[in-house]
PDB file of C-alpha atoms in Angstrom:
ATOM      1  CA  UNK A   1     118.402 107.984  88.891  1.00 35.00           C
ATOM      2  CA  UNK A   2     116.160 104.699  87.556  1.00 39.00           C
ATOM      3  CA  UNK A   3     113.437 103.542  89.199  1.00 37.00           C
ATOM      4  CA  UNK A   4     113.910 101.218  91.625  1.00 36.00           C
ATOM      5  CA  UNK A   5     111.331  97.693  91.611  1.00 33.00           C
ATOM      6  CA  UNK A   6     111.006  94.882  93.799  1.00 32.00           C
ATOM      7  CA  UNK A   7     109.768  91.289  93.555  1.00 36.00           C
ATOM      8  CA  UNK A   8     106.916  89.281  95.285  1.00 36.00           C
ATOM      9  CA  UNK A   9     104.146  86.647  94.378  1.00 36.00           C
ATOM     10  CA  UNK A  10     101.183  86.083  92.207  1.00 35.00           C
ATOM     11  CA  UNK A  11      98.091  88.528  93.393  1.00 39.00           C
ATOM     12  CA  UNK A  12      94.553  87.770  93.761  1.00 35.00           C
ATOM     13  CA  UNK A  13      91.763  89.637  91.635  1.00 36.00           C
ATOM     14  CA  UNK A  14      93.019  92.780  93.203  1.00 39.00           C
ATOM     15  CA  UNK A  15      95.007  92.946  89.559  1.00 43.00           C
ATOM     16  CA  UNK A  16      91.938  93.653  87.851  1.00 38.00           C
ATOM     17  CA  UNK A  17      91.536  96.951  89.503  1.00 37.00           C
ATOM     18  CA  UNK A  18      95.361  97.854  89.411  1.00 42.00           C
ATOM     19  CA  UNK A  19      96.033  99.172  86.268  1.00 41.00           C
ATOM     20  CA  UNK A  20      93.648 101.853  86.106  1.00 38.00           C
ATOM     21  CA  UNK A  21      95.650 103.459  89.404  1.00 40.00           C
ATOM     22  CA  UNK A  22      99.087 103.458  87.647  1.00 43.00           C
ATOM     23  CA  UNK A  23      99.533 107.067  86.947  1.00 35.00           C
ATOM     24  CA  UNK A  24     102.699 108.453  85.214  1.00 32.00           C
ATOM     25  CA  UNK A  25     105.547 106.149  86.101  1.00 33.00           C
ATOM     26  CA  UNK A  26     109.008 108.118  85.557  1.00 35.00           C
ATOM     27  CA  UNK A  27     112.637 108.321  86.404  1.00 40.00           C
ATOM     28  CA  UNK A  28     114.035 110.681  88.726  1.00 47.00           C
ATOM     29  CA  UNK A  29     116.971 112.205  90.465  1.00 38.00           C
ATOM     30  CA  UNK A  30     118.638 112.532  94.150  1.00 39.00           C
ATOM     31  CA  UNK A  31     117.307 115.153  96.284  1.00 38.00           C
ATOM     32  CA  UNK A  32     114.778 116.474  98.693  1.00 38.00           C
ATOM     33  CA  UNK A  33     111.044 114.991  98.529  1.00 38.00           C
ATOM     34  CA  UNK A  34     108.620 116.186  96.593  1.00 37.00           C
ATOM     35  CA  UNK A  35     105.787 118.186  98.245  1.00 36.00           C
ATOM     36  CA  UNK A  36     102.743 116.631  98.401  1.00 37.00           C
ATOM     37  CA  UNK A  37     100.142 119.218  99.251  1.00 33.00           C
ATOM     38  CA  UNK A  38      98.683 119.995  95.624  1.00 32.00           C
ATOM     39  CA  UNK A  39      99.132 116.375  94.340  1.00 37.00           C
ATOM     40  CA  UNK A  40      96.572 113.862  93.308  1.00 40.00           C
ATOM     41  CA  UNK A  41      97.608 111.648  96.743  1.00 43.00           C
ATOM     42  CA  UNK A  42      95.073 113.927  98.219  1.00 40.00           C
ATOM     43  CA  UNK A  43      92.418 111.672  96.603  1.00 41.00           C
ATOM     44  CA  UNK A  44      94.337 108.344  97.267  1.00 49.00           C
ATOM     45  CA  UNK A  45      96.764 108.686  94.479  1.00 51.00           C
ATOM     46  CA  UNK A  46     100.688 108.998  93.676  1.00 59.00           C
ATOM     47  CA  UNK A  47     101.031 111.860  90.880  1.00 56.00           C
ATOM     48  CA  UNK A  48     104.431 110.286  89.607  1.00 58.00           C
ATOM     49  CA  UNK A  49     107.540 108.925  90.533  1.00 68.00           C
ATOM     50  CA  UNK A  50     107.159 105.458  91.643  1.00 72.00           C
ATOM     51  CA  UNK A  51     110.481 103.852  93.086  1.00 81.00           C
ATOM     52  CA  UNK A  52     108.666 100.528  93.938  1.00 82.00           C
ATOM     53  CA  UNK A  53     106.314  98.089  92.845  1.00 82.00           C
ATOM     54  CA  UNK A  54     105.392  95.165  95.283  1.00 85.00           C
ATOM     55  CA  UNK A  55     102.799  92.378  94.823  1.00 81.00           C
ATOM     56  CA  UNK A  56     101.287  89.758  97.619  1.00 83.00           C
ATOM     57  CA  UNK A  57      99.911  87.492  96.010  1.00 70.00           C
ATOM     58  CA  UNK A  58      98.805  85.584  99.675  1.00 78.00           C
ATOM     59  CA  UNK A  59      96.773  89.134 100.629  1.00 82.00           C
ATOM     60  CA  UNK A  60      96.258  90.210  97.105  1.00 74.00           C
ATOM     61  CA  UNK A  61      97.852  93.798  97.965  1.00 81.00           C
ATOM     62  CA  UNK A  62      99.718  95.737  95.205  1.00 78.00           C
ATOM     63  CA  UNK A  63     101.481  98.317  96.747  1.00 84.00           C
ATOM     64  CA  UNK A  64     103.648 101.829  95.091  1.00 82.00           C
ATOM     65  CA  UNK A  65     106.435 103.140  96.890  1.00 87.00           C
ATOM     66  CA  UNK A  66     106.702 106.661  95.691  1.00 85.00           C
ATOM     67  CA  UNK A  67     108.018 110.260  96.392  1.00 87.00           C
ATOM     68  CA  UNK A  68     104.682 110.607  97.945  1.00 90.00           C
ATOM     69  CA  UNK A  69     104.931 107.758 100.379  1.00 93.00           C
ATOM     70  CA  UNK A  70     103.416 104.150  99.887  1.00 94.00           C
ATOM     71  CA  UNK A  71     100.121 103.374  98.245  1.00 88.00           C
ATOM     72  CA  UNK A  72      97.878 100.793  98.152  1.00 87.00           C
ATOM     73  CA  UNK A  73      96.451 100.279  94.647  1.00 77.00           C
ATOM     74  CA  UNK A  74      94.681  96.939  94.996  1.00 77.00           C
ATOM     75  CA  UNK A  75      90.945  98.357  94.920  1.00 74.00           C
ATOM     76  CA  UNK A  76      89.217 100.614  92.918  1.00 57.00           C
ATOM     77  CA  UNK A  77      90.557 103.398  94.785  1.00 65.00           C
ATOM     78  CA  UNK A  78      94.628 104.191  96.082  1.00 74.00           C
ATOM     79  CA  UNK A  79      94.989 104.059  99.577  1.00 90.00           C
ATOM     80  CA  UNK A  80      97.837 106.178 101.060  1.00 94.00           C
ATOM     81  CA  UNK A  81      99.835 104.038 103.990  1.00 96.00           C
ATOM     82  CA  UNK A  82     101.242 106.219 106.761  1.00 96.00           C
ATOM     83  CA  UNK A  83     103.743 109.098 106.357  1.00 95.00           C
ATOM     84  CA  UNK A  84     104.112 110.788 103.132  1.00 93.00           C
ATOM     85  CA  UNK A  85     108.050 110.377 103.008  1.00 95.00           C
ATOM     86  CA  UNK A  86     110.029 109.838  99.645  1.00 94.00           C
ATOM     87  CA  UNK A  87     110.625 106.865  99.757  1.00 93.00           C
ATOM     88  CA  UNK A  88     113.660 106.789  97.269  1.00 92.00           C
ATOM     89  CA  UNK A  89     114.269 102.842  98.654  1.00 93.00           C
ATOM     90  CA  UNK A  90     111.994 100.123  99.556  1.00 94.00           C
ATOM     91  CA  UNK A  91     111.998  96.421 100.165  1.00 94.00           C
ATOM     92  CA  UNK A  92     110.119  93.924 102.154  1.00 90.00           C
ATOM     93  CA  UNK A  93     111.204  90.897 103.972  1.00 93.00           C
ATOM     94  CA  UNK A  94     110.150  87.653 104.741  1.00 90.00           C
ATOM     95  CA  UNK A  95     107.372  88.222 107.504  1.00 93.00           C
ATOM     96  CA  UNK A  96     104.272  89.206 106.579  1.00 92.00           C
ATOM     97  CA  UNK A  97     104.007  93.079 106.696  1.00 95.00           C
ATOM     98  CA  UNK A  98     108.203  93.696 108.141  1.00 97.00           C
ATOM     99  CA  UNK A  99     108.796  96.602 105.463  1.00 97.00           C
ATOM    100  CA  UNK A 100     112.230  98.707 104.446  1.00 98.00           C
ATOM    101  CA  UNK A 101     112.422 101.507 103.049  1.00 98.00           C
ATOM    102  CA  UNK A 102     115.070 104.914 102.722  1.00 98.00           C
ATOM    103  CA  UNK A 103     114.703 108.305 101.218  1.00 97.00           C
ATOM    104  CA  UNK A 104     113.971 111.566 102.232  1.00 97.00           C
ATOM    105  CA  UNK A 105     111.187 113.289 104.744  1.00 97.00           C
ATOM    106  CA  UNK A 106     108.450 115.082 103.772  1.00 93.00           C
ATOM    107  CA  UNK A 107     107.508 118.253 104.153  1.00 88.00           C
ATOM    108  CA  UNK A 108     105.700 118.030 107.600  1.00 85.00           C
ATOM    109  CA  UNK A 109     108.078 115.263 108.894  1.00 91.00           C
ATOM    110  CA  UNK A 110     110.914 115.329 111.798  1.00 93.00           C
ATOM    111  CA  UNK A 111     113.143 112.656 110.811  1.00 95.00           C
ATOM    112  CA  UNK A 112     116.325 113.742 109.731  1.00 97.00           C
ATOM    113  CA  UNK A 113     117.447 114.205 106.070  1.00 98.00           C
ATOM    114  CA  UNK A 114     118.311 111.877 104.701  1.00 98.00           C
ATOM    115  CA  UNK A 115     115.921 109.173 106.295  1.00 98.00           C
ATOM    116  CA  UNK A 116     118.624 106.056 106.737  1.00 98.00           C
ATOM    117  CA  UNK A 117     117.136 102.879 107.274  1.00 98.00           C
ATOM    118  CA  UNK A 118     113.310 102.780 108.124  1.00 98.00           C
ATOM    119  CA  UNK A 119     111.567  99.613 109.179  1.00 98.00           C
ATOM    120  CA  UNK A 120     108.174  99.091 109.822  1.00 98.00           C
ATOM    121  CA  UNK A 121     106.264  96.073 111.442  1.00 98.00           C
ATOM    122  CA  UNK A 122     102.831  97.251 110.578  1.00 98.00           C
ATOM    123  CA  UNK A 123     102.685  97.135 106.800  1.00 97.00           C
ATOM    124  CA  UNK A 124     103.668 100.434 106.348  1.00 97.00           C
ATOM    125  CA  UNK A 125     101.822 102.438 108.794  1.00 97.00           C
ATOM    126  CA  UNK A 126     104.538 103.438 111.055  1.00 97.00           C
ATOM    127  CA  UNK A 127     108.272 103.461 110.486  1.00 97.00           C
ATOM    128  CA  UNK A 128     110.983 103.213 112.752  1.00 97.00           C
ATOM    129  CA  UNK A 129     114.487 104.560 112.262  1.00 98.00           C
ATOM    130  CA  UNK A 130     116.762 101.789 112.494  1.00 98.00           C
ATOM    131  CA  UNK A 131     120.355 103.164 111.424  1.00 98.00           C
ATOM    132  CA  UNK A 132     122.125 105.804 109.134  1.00 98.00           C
ATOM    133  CA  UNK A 133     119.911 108.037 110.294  1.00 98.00           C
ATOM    134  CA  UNK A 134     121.474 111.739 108.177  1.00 98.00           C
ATOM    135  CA  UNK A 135     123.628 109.822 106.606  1.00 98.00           C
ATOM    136  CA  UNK A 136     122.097 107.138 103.910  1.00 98.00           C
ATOM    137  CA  UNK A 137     119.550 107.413 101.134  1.00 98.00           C
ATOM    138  CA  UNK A 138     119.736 104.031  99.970  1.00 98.00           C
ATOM    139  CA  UNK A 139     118.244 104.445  96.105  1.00 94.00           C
ATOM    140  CA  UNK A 140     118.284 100.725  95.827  1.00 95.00           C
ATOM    141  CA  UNK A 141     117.454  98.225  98.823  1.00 97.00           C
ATOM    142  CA  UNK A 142     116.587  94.361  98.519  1.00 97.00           C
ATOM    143  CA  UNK A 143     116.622  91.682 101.260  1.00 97.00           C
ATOM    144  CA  UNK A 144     118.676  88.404 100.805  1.00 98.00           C
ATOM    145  CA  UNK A 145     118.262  85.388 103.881  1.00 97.00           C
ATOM    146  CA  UNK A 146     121.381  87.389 105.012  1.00 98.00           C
ATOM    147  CA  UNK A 147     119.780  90.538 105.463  1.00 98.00           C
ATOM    148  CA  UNK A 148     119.694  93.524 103.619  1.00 98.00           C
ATOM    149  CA  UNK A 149     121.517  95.000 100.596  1.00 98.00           C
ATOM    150  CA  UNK A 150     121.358  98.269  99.514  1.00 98.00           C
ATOM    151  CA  UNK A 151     123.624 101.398  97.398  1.00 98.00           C
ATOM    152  CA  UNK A 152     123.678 105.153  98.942  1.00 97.00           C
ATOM    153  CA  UNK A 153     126.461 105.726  96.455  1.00 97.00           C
ATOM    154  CA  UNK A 154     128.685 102.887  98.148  1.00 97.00           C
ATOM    155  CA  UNK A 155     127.299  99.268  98.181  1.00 98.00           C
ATOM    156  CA  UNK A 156     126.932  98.627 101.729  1.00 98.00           C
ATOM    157  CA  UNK A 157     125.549  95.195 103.228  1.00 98.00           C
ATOM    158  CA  UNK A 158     124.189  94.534 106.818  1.00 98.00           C
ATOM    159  CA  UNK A 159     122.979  91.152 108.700  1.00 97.00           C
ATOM    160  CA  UNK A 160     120.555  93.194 111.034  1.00 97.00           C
ATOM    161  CA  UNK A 161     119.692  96.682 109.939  1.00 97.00           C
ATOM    162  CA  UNK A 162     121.772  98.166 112.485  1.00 98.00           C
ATOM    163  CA  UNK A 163     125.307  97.790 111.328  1.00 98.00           C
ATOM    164  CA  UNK A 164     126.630  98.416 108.190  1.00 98.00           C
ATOM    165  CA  UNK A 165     129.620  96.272 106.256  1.00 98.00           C
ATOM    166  CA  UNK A 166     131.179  98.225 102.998  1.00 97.00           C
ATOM    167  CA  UNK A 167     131.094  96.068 100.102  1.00 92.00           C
ATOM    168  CA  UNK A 168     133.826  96.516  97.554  1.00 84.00           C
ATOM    169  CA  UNK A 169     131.600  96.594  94.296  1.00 92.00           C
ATOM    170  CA  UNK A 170     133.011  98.645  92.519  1.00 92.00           C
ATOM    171  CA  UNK A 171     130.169  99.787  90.093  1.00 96.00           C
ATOM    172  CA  UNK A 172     126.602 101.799  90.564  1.00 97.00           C
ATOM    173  CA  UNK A 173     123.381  99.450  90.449  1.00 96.00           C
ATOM    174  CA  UNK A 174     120.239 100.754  88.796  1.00 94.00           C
ATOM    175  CA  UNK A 175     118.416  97.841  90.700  1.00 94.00           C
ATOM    176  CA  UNK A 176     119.637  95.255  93.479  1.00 97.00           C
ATOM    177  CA  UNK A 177     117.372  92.133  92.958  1.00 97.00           C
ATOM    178  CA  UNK A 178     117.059  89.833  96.014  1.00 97.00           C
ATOM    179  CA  UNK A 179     115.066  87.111  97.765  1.00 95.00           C
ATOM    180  CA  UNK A 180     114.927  86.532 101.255  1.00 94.00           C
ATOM    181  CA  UNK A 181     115.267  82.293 100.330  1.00 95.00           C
ATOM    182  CA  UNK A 182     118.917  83.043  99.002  1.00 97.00           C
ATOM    183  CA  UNK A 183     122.114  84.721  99.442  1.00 98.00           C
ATOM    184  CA  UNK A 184     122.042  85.355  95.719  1.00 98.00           C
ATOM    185  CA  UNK A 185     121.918  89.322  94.455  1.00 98.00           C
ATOM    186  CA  UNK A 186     121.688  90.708  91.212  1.00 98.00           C
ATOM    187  CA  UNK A 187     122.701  94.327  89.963  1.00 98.00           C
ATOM    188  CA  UNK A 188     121.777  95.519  86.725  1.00 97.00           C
ATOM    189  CA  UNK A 189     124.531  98.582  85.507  1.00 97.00           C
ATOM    190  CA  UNK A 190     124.738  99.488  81.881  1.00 96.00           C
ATOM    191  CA  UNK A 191     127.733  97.898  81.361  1.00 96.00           C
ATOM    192  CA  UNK A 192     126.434  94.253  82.180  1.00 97.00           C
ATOM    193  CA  UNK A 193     125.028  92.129  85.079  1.00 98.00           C
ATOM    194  CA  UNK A 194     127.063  91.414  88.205  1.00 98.00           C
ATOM    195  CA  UNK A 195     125.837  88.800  90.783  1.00 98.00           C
ATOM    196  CA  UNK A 196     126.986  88.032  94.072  1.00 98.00           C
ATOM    197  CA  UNK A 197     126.183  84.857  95.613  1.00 98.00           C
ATOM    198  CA  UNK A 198     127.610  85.969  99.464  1.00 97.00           C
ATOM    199  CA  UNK A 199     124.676  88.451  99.788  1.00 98.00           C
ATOM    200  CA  UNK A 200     126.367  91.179  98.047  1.00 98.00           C
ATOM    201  CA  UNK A 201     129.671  91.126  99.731  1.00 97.00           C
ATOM    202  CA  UNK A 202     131.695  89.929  96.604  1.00 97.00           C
ATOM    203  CA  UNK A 203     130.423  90.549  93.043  1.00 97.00           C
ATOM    204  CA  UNK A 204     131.121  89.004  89.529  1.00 97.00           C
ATOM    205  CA  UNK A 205     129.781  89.747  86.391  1.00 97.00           C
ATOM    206  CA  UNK A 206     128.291  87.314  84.473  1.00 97.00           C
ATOM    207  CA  UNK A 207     129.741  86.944  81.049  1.00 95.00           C
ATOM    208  CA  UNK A 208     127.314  86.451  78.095  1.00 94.00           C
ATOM    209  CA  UNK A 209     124.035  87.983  80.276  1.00 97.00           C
ATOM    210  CA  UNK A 210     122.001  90.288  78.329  1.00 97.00           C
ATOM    211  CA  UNK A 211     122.370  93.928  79.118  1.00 97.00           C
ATOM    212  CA  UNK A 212     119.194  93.642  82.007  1.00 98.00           C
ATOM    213  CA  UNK A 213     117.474  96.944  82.880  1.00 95.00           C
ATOM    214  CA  UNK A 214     115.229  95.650  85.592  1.00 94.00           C
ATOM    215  CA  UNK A 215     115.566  92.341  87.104  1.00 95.00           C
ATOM    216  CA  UNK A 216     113.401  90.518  90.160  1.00 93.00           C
ATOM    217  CA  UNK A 217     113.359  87.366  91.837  1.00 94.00           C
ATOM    218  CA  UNK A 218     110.400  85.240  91.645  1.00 92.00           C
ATOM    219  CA  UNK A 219     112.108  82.495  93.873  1.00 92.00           C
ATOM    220  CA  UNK A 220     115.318  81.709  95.130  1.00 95.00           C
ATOM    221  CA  UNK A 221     116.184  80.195  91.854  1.00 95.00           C
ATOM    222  CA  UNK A 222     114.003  81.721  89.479  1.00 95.00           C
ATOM    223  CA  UNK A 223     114.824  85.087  87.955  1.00 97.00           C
ATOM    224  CA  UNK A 224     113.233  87.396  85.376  1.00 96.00           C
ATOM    225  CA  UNK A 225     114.777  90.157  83.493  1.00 97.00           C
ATOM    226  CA  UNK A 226     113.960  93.526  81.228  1.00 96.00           C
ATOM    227  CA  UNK A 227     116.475  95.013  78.723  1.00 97.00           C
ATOM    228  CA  UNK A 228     116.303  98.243  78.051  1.00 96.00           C
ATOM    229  CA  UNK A 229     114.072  97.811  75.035  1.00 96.00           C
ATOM    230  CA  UNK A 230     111.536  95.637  76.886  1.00 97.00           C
ATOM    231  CA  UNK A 231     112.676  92.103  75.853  1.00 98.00           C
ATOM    232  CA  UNK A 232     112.221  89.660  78.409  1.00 98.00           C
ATOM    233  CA  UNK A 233     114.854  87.204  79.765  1.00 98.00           C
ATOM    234  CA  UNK A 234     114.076  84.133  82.286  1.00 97.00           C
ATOM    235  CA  UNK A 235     116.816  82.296  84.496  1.00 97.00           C
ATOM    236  CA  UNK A 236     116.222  79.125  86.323  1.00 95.00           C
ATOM    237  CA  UNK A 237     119.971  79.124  87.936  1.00 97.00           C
ATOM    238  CA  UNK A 238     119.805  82.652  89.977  1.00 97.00           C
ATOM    239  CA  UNK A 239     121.190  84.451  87.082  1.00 98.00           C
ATOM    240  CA  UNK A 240     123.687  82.204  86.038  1.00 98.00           C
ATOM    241  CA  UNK A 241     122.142  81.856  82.225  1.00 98.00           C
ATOM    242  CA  UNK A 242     119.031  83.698  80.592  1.00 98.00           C
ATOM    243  CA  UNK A 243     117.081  82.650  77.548  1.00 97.00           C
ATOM    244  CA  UNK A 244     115.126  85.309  75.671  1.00 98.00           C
ATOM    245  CA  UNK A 245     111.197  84.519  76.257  1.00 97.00           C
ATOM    246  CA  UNK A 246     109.231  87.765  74.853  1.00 97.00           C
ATOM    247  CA  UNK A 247     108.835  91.269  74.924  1.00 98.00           C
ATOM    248  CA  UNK A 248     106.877  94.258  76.803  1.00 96.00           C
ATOM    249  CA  UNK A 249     105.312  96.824  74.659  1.00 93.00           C
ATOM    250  CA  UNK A 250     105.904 100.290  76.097  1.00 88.00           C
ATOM    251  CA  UNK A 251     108.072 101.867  78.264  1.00 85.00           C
ATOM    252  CA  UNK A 252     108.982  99.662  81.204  1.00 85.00           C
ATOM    253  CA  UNK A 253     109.070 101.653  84.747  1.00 79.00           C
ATOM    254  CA  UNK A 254     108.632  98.397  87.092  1.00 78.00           C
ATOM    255  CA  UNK A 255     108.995  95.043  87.159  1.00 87.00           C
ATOM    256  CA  UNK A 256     107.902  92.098  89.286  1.00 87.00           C
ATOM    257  CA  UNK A 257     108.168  88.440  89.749  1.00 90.00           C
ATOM    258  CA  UNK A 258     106.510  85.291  91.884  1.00 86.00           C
ATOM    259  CA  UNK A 259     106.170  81.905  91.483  1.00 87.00           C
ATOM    260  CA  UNK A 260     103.139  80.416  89.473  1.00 83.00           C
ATOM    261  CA  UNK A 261     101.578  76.989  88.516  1.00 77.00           C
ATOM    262  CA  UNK A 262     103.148  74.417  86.859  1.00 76.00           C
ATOM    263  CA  UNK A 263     106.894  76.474  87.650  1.00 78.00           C
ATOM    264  CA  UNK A 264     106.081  79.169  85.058  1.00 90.00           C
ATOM    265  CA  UNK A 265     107.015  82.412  86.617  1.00 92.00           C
ATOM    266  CA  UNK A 266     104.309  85.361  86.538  1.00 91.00           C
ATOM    267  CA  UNK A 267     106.266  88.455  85.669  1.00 91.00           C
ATOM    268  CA  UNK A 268     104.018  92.115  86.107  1.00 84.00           C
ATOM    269  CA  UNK A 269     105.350  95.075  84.227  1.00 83.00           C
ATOM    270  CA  UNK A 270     104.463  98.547  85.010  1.00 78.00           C
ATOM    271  CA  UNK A 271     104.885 100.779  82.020  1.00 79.00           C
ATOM    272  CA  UNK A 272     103.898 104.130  81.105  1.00 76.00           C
ATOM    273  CA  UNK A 273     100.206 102.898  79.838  1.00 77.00           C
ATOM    274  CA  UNK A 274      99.213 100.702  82.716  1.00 73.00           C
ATOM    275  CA  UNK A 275     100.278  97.195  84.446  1.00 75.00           C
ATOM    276  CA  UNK A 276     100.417  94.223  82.727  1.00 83.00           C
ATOM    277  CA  UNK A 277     101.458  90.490  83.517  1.00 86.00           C
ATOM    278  CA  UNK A 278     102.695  87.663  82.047  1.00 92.00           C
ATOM    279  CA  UNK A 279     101.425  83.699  83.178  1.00 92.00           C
ATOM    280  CA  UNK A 280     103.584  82.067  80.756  1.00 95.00           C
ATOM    281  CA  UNK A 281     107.253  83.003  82.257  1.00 95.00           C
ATOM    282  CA  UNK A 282     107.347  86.135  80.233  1.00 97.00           C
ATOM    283  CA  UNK A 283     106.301  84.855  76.753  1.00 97.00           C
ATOM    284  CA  UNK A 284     102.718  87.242  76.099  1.00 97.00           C
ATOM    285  CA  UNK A 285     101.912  90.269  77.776  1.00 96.00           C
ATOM    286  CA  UNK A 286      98.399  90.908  78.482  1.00 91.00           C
ATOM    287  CA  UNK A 287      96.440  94.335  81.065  1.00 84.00           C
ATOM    288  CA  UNK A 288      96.248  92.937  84.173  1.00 75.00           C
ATOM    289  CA  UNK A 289      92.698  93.597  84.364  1.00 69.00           C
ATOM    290  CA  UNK A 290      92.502  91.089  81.716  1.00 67.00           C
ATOM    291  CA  UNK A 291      93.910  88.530  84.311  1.00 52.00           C
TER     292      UNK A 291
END
């Protein structure tokens, strides 16, 4: 199953530290969570596995979703944020630390398997079950200014959390790319780019996109998108039309997007060597500890 990223704004300086703290980003599959006891997140680090990357750029906080739980990487050191569950799904919304997140418990936890929908008001500290609860592991979860959006093997969308409409999509999405300013949703699937503009309730695809891998919002309108292969692709029209701006060296495991000066979009990309970022709406690359 890919990796699973999600989109927020331009950090502070916290970036310069960041990159050193990406360990080995990789893909993985369904199943139970992975136990944590002899792992490096004993020392304030995810060993692998990262579903989610999320960046603030009003707090500066860069935060991992992982198999271990949810990490804060923006000092020298990885903090680990509350329970270590797997946190196969995660997304934030539009108040200031009002998390989501779904998955799988870990090993010392009593929530049932799989997890449902989790929220938590408290930046991650504490989690609440909301709904689903044995029933959903959402792999892929966004937030539109609907609600929430996610895929558990059916695309299902939902206005509070609670209660669950079945969408008729159709297809599997490696990523569901949303922002909680618009109704608009992307889903990237190998066989081309669908978008729904109802907050995922009725999906087109949208003829002529490139074949996106990862995709995130950096505002309502403003979207950035990986191919396979690491070329980068910007849209301006929520996904509507791309134009080919540059290209990642490495492996891409993550993407992200915000808004930046001037209405050039800062795009981060997590690969397998370390995070980078782009201040020039994808064009050059460049460590973000070089930022």
């Amino acid at each position: 199953m890919p990796l699973h990223f999600f989109r927020h704004r331009r950090p502070a300086a916290a970036l310069a530290t960041a990159a050193a703290l990406l360990l080995t980003l990789s893909a993985c599959s369904p199943g139970t969570a992975t136990p944590d006891a002899a792992s490096p997140a004993a020392a304030g680090r995810p060993s692998s596995h990262v579903h989610g990357l999320s960046v603030n750029s009003e707090t500066g906080q860069i935060l991992l979703a992982t198999h271990e739980g949810l990490f804060d990487i923006s000092k020298n050191t990885g903090v680990k944020i509350g329970p270590s569950n797997d946190l196969m799904g995660f997304t934030t919304a539009m108040d200031e630390g009002v998390f989501y997140a779904s998955g799988h418990p870990g090993k010392d936890s009593t929530m049932p398997n799989p997890l449902g929908l989790l929220k938590s008001n408290d930046g991650g500290k504490t989690w609440a079950q909301v709904s689903r609860q044995g029933e959903s592991d959402f792999h892929t979860l966004t937030t539109t200014k609907s609600g929430l959006v996610g895929f558990d093997g059916t695309m299902r969308t939902s206005t509070d959390g609670s209660t669950w409409k079945t969408s008729s999509a159709g297809f599997t999405p490696a990523v569901l790319a949303g922002n909680p300013y618009s109704d608009t949703v992307l889903a990237t699937t190998p066989e081309g780019l669908r978008r729904s503009s109802d907050a995922g309730t009725t999906w087109t695809m949208i003829q002529g996109a490139p074949v996106i891998q990862f995709a995130a919002f950096a505002s309502a309108a403003e979207a950035a998108g990986v191919t396979p292969d690491g070329s980068v692709y910007l849209s301006v029209d929520g996904g509507l039309t791309w134009r080919s701006t540059g290209k990642i060296d490495g492996s891409v495991q993550a993407v992200a997007a915000s808004e930046g000066s001037g209405g050039t979009p800062w795009i981060w990309a997590a690969t397998m060597s370390g995070l980078v970022v782009s201040t020039d709406g994808g064009a050059t690359f460049r460590p973000a500890d070089a930022a």
